[in-house]
Amino acid sequence: MIKVRGLVAWRVALLTVLIAAIAAGGWLWYDWARFARSPLAVPGPGQSIEVARGMSFKDIVGALRERGITRNSDLYWRALAFQMQASGRLHAGEYALRAGMTPRDLIGDMANGKVLQRYFTIVDGWSFADLRRALDAVPTIDHDLADVDTTELMKRLGTEGEDPEGRFLPETYAYVKGDKESAILKRARAAMDKFLDGAWPGRAKDLPLASPYEALILASIVEKETGRADERPRIAGVFVRRLEQRMLLQTDPSVIYGMGASYTGNIHKSDLTTDTPYNTYTRVGLPPTPIALPGRPAILAALHPADGKELYFVARGDGSHVFSATLDEHNRAVACYQLKRCK
């Protein structure tokens, strides 16, 4: 009888342990499932985590824990990676931490190499110097061209001896953290070549432009003269007719470019008479290089200028221009809009 009672007690104890183990396992399973689908504690927008090469899974979870993004143990994270068949195949890189993102989302991004895409925009009308300053100010780029002069920079880009002005296409370029500055410039350089070479064969007939590079120079002048889409072809037309008639282009942006650091915000009469390779008041024809980075619309305007007889234009002061076919008309427009002597 005692043996039976002992056996019953042992079975009851074993059953109790089993029930407790099942309950504990069930709770762990429930808690783990809750962890996998619950949003991480992302503190705000623009957050990311960087996974360096050779970084262990423990290090990744530790970095998340240090920033308060997760409080869960390595075991939960490892179990989730195992369940997602992601163990051992997380990619290095920078990953966005988005609002509402779950651990499952984050591991999925890392397993698929869905790294954070960043963007750098080259603005229409920037000079090459502006472009370099903008790149220098981006902390997430590898500045492999820092302190490199222009000659050496173009050599490293594989375009030795080429002037950089105008050679990089203004648009937005995607990159990932750690990409090299030289890689972004190479892409922008190739994009300009591709666009210009593609647009050149379809140019208007009988343009006084000997090469795509001359079109690029003209486009840079158009770019600096106006930001209005409706005026670009008209301004290009003015300069094309002046080139055809061997007239001086007389474009202030080119003069200013030639002044370099001596330009302080105002252009004087003496500046217009001081000869430089870029002074289109003293030299006939196009300047020797572009004076800015022209965008696609300015390039297309240079290749497809508007027809007409206009040879002059003057700024109204509101961003638009008055166009004239004769010098007398132009002088009246200058008197009205520049000297405020309208009749």
JSON list of N, CA and C in Angstrom, two decimals, residues 32-82:
[
{"chain": "A", "resi": 32, "resn": "TRP", "atom": "N", "xyz": [8.19, 35.00, -26.81]},
{"chain": "A", "resi": 32, "resn": "TRP", "atom": "CA", "xyz": [9.08, 35.12, -27.96]},
{"chain": "A", "resi": 32, "resn": "TRP", "atom": "C", "xyz": [8.32, 35.61, -29.20]},
{"chain": "A", "resi": 33, "resn": "ALA", "atom": "N", "xyz": [7.12, 35.05, -29.43]},
{"chain": "A", "resi": 33, "resn": "ALA", "atom": "CA", "xyz": [6.30, 35.46, -30.57]},
{"chain": "A", "resi": 33, "resn": "ALA", "atom": "C", "xyz": [5.92, 36.93, -30.44]},
{"chain": "A", "resi": 34, "resn": "ARG", "atom": "N", "xyz": [5.61, 37.36, -29.20]},
{"chain": "A", "resi": 34, "resn": "ARG", "atom": "CA", "xyz": [5.30, 38.77, -28.96]},
{"chain": "A", "resi": 34, "resn": "ARG", "atom": "C", "xyz": [6.49, 39.65, -29.27]},
{"chain": "A", "resi": 35, "resn": "PHE", "atom": "N", "xyz": [7.69, 39.20, -28.83]},
{"chain": "A", "resi": 35, "resn": "PHE", "atom": "CA", "xyz": [8.92, 39.93, -29.11]},
{"chain": "A", "resi": 35, "resn": "PHE", "atom": "C", "xyz": [9.14, 40.09, -30.61]},
{"chain": "A", "resi": 36, "resn": "ALA", "atom": "N", "xyz": [8.94, 38.99, -31.37]},
{"chain": "A", "resi": 36, "resn": "ALA", "atom": "CA", "xyz": [9.24, 39.01, -32.80]},
{"chain": "A", "resi": 36, "resn": "ALA", "atom": "C", "xyz": [8.34, 39.96, -33.58]},
{"chain": "A", "resi": 37, "resn": "ARG", "atom": "N", "xyz": [7.11, 40.18, -33.09]},
{"chain": "A", "resi": 37, "resn": "ARG", "atom": "CA", "xyz": [6.18, 41.02, -33.85]},
{"chain": "A", "resi": 37, "resn": "ARG", "atom": "C", "xyz": [5.96, 42.40, -33.24]},
{"chain": "A", "resi": 38, "resn": "SER", "atom": "N", "xyz": [6.59, 42.67, -32.09]},
{"chain": "A", "resi": 38, "resn": "SER", "atom": "CA", "xyz": [6.41, 43.97, -31.42]},
{"chain": "A", "resi": 38, "resn": "SER", "atom": "C", "xyz": [7.40, 45.00, -31.97]},
{"chain": "A", "resi": 39, "resn": "PRO", "atom": "N", "xyz": [6.96, 46.25, -32.14]},
{"chain": "A", "resi": 39, "resn": "PRO", "atom": "CA", "xyz": [7.86, 47.29, -32.66]},
{"chain": "A", "resi": 39, "resn": "PRO", "atom": "C", "xyz": [9.06, 47.51, -31.73]},
{"chain": "A", "resi": 40, "resn": "LEU", "atom": "N", "xyz": [10.20, 47.74, -32.34]},
{"chain": "A", "resi": 40, "resn": "LEU", "atom": "CA", "xyz": [11.40, 48.10, -31.58]},
{"chain": "A", "resi": 40, "resn": "LEU", "atom": "C", "xyz": [11.24, 49.52, -31.02]},
{"chain": "A", "resi": 41, "resn": "ALA", "atom": "N", "xyz": [12.01, 49.81, -29.99]},
{"chain": "A", "resi": 41, "resn": "ALA", "atom": "CA", "xyz": [11.92, 51.14, -29.35]},
{"chain": "A", "resi": 41, "resn": "ALA", "atom": "C", "xyz": [12.82, 52.13, -30.08]},
{"chain": "A", "resi": 42, "resn": "VAL", "atom": "N", "xyz": [12.43, 52.46, -31.32]},
{"chain": "A", "resi": 42, "resn": "VAL", "atom": "CA", "xyz": [13.20, 53.42, -32.11]},
{"chain": "A", "resi": 42, "resn": "VAL", "atom": "C", "xyz": [12.94, 54.82, -31.56]},
{"chain": "A", "resi": 43, "resn": "PRO", "atom": "N", "xyz": [13.98, 55.54, -31.14]},
{"chain": "A", "resi": 43, "resn": "PRO", "atom": "CA", "xyz": [13.78, 56.81, -30.43]},
{"chain": "A", "resi": 43, "resn": "PRO", "atom": "C", "xyz": [13.28, 57.96, -31.29]},
{"chain": "A", "resi": 44, "resn": "GLY", "atom": "N", "xyz": [13.43, 57.87, -32.60]},
{"chain": "A", "resi": 44, "resn": "GLY", "atom": "CA", "xyz": [12.98, 58.96, -33.46]},
{"chain": "A", "resi": 44, "resn": "GLY", "atom": "C", "xyz": [13.35, 58.71, -34.90]},
{"chain": "A", "resi": 45, "resn": "PRO", "atom": "N", "xyz": [12.94, 59.61, -35.80]},
{"chain": "A", "resi": 45, "resn": "PRO", "atom": "CA", "xyz": [13.23, 59.42, -37.22]},
{"chain": "A", "resi": 45, "resn": "PRO", "atom": "C", "xyz": [14.71, 59.56, -37.53]},
{"chain": "A", "resi": 46, "resn": "GLY", "atom": "N", "xyz": [15.11, 58.98, -38.64]},
{"chain": "A", "resi": 46, "resn": "GLY", "atom": "CA", "xyz": [16.50, 59.12, -39.09]},
{"chain": "A", "resi": 46, "resn": "GLY", "atom": "C", "xyz": [17.49, 58.25, -38.36]},
{"chain": "A", "resi": 47, "resn": "GLN", "atom": "N", "xyz": [17.02, 57.24, -37.64]},
{"chain": "A", "resi": 47, "resn": "GLN", "atom": "CA", "xyz": [17.91, 56.37, -36.88]},
{"chain": "A", "resi": 47, "resn": "GLN", "atom": "C", "xyz": [18.38, 55.19, -37.74]},
{"chain": "A", "resi": 48, "resn": "SER", "atom": "N", "xyz": [19.56, 54.70, -37.45]},
{"chain": "A", "resi": 48, "resn": "SER", "atom": "CA", "xyz": [20.10, 53.56, -38.19]},
{"chain": "A", "resi": 48, "resn": "SER", "atom": "C", "xyz": [21.06, 52.79, -37.30]},
{"chain": "A", "resi": 49, "resn": "ILE", "atom": "N", "xyz": [21.40, 51.60, -37.74]},
{"chain": "A", "resi": 49, "resn": "ILE", "atom": "CA", "xyz": [22.43, 50.82, -37.04]},
{"chain": "A", "resi": 49, "resn": "ILE", "atom": "C", "xyz": [23.41, 50.32, -38.10]},
{"chain": "A", "resi": 50, "resn": "GLU", "atom": "N", "xyz": [24.68, 50.40, -37.78]},
{"chain": "A", "resi": 50, "resn": "GLU", "atom": "CA", "xyz": [25.70, 49.98, -38.71]},
{"chain": "A", "resi": 50, "resn": "GLU", "atom": "C", "xyz": [26.27, 48.63, -38.28]},
{"chain": "A", "resi": 51, "resn": "VAL", "atom": "N", "xyz": [26.27, 47.70, -39.21]},
{"chain": "A", "resi": 51, "resn": "VAL", "atom": "CA", "xyz": [26.84, 46.38, -38.98]},
{"chain": "A", "resi": 51, "resn": "VAL", "atom": "C", "xyz": [28.18, 46.33, -39.70]},
{"chain": "A", "resi": 52, "resn": "ALA", "atom": "N", "xyz": [29.25, 46.38, -38.93]},
{"chain": "A", "resi": 52, "resn": "ALA", "atom": "CA", "xyz": [30.58, 46.37, -39.52]},
{"chain": "A", "resi": 52, "resn": "ALA", "atom": "C", "xyz": [30.96, 44.95, -39.93]},
{"chain": "A", "resi": 53, "resn": "ARG", "atom": "N", "xyz": [31.88, 44.85, -40.87]},
{"chain": "A", "resi": 53, "resn": "ARG", "atom": "CA", "xyz": [32.36, 43.53, -41.29]},
{"chain": "A", "resi": 53, "resn": "ARG", "atom": "C", "xyz": [33.01, 42.81, -40.10]},
{"chain": "A", "resi": 54, "resn": "GLY", "atom": "N", "xyz": [32.67, 41.56, -39.91]},
{"chain": "A", "resi": 54, "resn": "GLY", "atom": "CA", "xyz": [33.22, 40.78, -38.81]},
{"chain": "A", "resi": 54, "resn": "GLY", "atom": "C", "xyz": [32.48, 40.97, -37.49]},
{"chain": "A", "resi": 55, "resn": "MET", "atom": "N", "xyz": [31.45, 41.78, -37.48]},
{"chain": "A", "resi": 55, "resn": "MET", "atom": "CA", "xyz": [30.69, 42.02, -36.26]},
{"chain": "A", "resi": 55, "resn": "MET", "atom": "C", "xyz": [29.86, 40.77, -35.93]},
{"chain": "A", "resi": 56, "resn": "SER", "atom": "N", "xyz": [29.92, 40.31, -34.68]},
{"chain": "A", "resi": 56, "resn": "SER", "atom": "CA", "xyz": [29.19, 39.11, -34.30]},
{"chain": "A", "resi": 56, "resn": "SER", "atom": "C", "xyz": [27.73, 39.42, -34.04]},
{"chain": "A", "resi": 57, "resn": "PHE", "atom": "N", "xyz": [26.92, 38.36, -34.03]},
{"chain": "A", "resi": 57, "resn": "PHE", "atom": "CA", "xyz": [25.50, 38.52, -33.74]},
{"chain": "A", "resi": 57, "resn": "PHE", "atom": "C", "xyz": [25.32, 39.13, -32.35]},
{"chain": "A", "resi": 58, "resn": "LYS", "atom": "N", "xyz": [26.14, 38.66, -31.42]},
{"chain": "A", "resi": 58, "resn": "LYS", "atom": "CA", "xyz": [26.08, 39.19, -30.05]},
{"chain": "A", "resi": 58, "resn": "LYS", "atom": "C", "xyz": [26.38, 40.68, -30.02]},
{"chain": "A", "resi": 59, "resn": "ASP", "atom": "N", "xyz": [27.34, 41.10, -30.82]},
{"chain": "A", "resi": 59, "resn": "ASP", "atom": "CA", "xyz": [27.69, 42.52, -30.88]},
{"chain": "A", "resi": 59, "resn": "ASP", "atom": "C", "xyz": [26.54, 43.35, -31.44]},
{"chain": "A", "resi": 60, "resn": "ILE", "atom": "N", "xyz": [25.86, 42.80, -32.45]},
{"chain": "A", "resi": 60, "resn": "ILE", "atom": "CA", "xyz": [24.74, 43.53, -33.05]},
{"chain": "A", "resi": 60, "resn": "ILE", "atom": "C", "xyz": [23.64, 43.75, -32.03]},
{"chain": "A", "resi": 61, "resn": "VAL", "atom": "N", "xyz": [23.26, 42.66, -31.33]},
{"chain": "A", "resi": 61, "resn": "VAL", "atom": "CA", "xyz": [22.21, 42.76, -30.32]},
{"chain": "A", "resi": 61, "resn": "VAL", "atom": "C", "xyz": [22.67, 43.67, -29.18]},
{"chain": "A", "resi": 62, "resn": "GLY", "atom": "N", "xyz": [23.95, 43.57, -28.84]},
{"chain": "A", "resi": 62, "resn": "GLY", "atom": "CA", "xyz": [24.49, 44.44, -27.79]},
{"chain": "A", "resi": 62, "resn": "GLY", "atom": "C", "xyz": [24.39, 45.90, -28.15]},
{"chain": "A", "resi": 63, "resn": "ALA", "atom": "N", "xyz": [24.66, 46.23, -29.42]},
{"chain": "A", "resi": 63, "resn": "ALA", "atom": "CA", "xyz": [24.55, 47.62, -29.86]},
{"chain": "A", "resi": 63, "resn": "ALA", "atom": "C", "xyz": [23.11, 48.11, -29.79]},
{"chain": "A", "resi": 64, "resn": "LEU", "atom": "N", "xyz": [22.17, 47.25, -30.16]},
{"chain": "A", "resi": 64, "resn": "LEU", "atom": "CA", "xyz": [20.76, 47.61, -30.06]},
{"chain": "A", "resi": 64, "resn": "LEU", "atom": "C", "xyz": [20.35, 47.81, -28.60]},
{"chain": "A", "resi": 65, "resn": "ARG", "atom": "N", "xyz": [20.87, 46.95, -27.73]},
{"chain": "A", "resi": 65, "resn": "ARG", "atom": "CA", "xyz": [20.51, 47.05, -26.32]},
{"chain": "A", "resi": 65, "resn": "ARG", "atom": "C", "xyz": [21.11, 48.31, -25.68]},
{"chain": "A", "resi": 66, "resn": "GLU", "atom": "N", "xyz": [22.34, 48.64, -26.05]},
{"chain": "A", "resi": 66, "resn": "GLU", "atom": "CA", "xyz": [22.99, 49.84, -25.49]},
{"chain": "A", "resi": 66, "resn": "GLU", "atom": "C", "xyz": [22.21, 51.11, -25.83]},
{"chain": "A", "resi": 67, "resn": "ARG", "atom": "N", "xyz": [21.59, 51.12, -26.99]},
{"chain": "A", "resi": 67, "resn": "ARG", "atom": "CA", "xyz": [20.82, 52.30, -27.40]},
{"chain": "A", "resi": 67, "resn": "ARG", "atom": "C", "xyz": [19.37, 52.25, -26.94]},
{"chain": "A", "resi": 68, "resn": "GLY", "atom": "N", "xyz": [19.02, 51.22, -26.19]},
{"chain": "A", "resi": 68, "resn": "GLY", "atom": "CA", "xyz": [17.66, 51.12, -25.67]},
{"chain": "A", "resi": 68, "resn": "GLY", "atom": "C", "xyz": [16.63, 50.71, -26.69]},
{"chain": "A", "resi": 69, "resn": "ILE", "atom": "N", "xyz": [17.08, 50.17, -27.83]},
{"chain": "A", "resi": 69, "resn": "ILE", "atom": "CA", "xyz": [16.17, 49.80, -28.91]},
{"chain": "A", "resi": 69, "resn": "ILE", "atom": "C", "xyz": [15.53, 48.44, -28.64]},
{"chain": "A", "resi": 70, "resn": "THR", "atom": "N", "xyz": [16.23, 47.58, -27.88]},
{"chain": "A", "resi": 70, "resn": "THR", "atom": "CA", "xyz": [15.67, 46.30, -27.46]},
{"chain": "A", "resi": 70, "resn": "THR", "atom": "C", "xyz": [16.12, 46.01, -26.04]},
{"chain": "A", "resi": 71, "resn": "ARG", "atom": "N", "xyz": [15.30, 45.26, -25.32]},
{"chain": "A", "resi": 71, "resn": "ARG", "atom": "CA", "xyz": [15.66, 44.80, -23.98]},
{"chain": "A", "resi": 71, "resn": "ARG", "atom": "C", "xyz": [15.76, 43.29, -23.92]},
{"chain": "A", "resi": 72, "resn": "ASN", "atom": "N", "xyz": [15.53, 42.66, -25.03]},
{"chain": "A", "resi": 72, "resn": "ASN", "atom": "CA", "xyz": [15.47, 41.20, -25.05]},
{"chain": "A", "resi": 72, "resn": "ASN", "atom": "C", "xyz": [16.85, 40.58, -25.14]},
{"chain": "A", "resi": 73, "resn": "SER", "atom": "N", "xyz": [16.93, 39.33, -24.73]},
{"chain": "A", "resi": 73, "resn": "SER", "atom": "CA", "xyz": [18.20, 38.61, -24.68]},
{"chain": "A", "resi": 73, "resn": "SER", "atom": "C", "xyz": [18.66, 38.17, -26.06]},
{"chain": "A", "resi": 74, "resn": "ASP", "atom": "N", "xyz": [19.96, 37.82, -26.10]},
{"chain": "A", "resi": 74, "resn": "ASP", "atom": "CA", "xyz": [20.51, 37.26, -27.34]},
{"chain": "A", "resi": 74, "resn": "ASP", "atom": "C", "xyz": [19.74, 36.02, -27.77]},
{"chain": "A", "resi": 75, "resn": "LEU", "atom": "N", "xyz": [19.26, 35.23, -26.77]},
{"chain": "A", "resi": 75, "resn": "LEU", "atom": "CA", "xyz": [18.59, 33.97, -27.07]},
{"chain": "A", "resi": 75, "resn": "LEU", "atom": "C", "xyz": [17.35, 34.21, -27.93]},
{"chain": "A", "resi": 76, "resn": "TYR", "atom": "N", "xyz": [16.56, 35.21, -27.60]},
{"chain": "A", "resi": 76, "resn": "TYR", "atom": "CA", "xyz": [15.37, 35.53, -28.39]},
{"chain": "A", "resi": 76, "resn": "TYR", "atom": "C", "xyz": [15.76, 35.90, -29.82]},
{"chain": "A", "resi": 77, "resn": "TRP", "atom": "N", "xyz": [16.76, 36.74, -29.95]},
{"chain": "A", "resi": 77, "resn": "TRP", "atom": "CA", "xyz": [17.20, 37.19, -31.27]},
{"chain": "A", "resi": 77, "resn": "TRP", "atom": "C", "xyz": [17.77, 36.02, -32.08]},
{"chain": "A", "resi": 78, "resn": "ARG", "atom": "N", "xyz": [18.56, 35.17, -31.42]},
{"chain": "A", "resi": 78, "resn": "ARG", "atom": "CA", "xyz": [19.13, 34.02, -32.12]},
{"chain": "A", "resi": 78, "resn": "ARG", "atom": "C", "xyz": [18.04, 33.05, -32.57]},
{"chain": "A", "resi": 79, "resn": "ALA", "atom": "N", "xyz": [17.05, 32.84, -31.70]},
{"chain": "A", "resi": 79, "resn": "ALA", "atom": "CA", "xyz": [15.95, 31.94, -32.06]},
{"chain": "A", "resi": 79, "resn": "ALA", "atom": "C", "xyz": [15.17, 32.49, -33.26]},
{"chain": "A", "resi": 80, "resn": "LEU", "atom": "N", "xyz": [15.01, 33.82, -33.29]},
{"chain": "A", "resi": 80, "resn": "LEU", "atom": "CA", "xyz": [14.29, 34.43, -34.41]},
{"chain": "A", "resi": 80, "resn": "LEU", "atom": "C", "xyz": [15.10, 34.29, -35.70]},
{"chain": "A", "resi": 81, "resn": "ALA", "atom": "N", "xyz": [16.41, 34.53, -35.62]},
{"chain": "A", "resi": 81, "resn": "ALA", "atom": "CA", "xyz": [17.26, 34.38, -36.80]},
{"chain": "A", "resi": 81, "resn": "ALA", "atom": "C", "xyz": [17.24, 32.93, -37.31]},
{"chain": "A", "resi": 82, "resn": "PHE", "atom": "N", "xyz": [17.26, 31.99, -36.38]},
{"chain": "A", "resi": 82, "resn": "PHE", "atom": "CA", "xyz": [17.20, 30.57, -36.76]},
{"chain": "A", "resi": 82, "resn": "PHE", "atom": "C", "xyz": [15.88, 30.24, -37.44]}
]
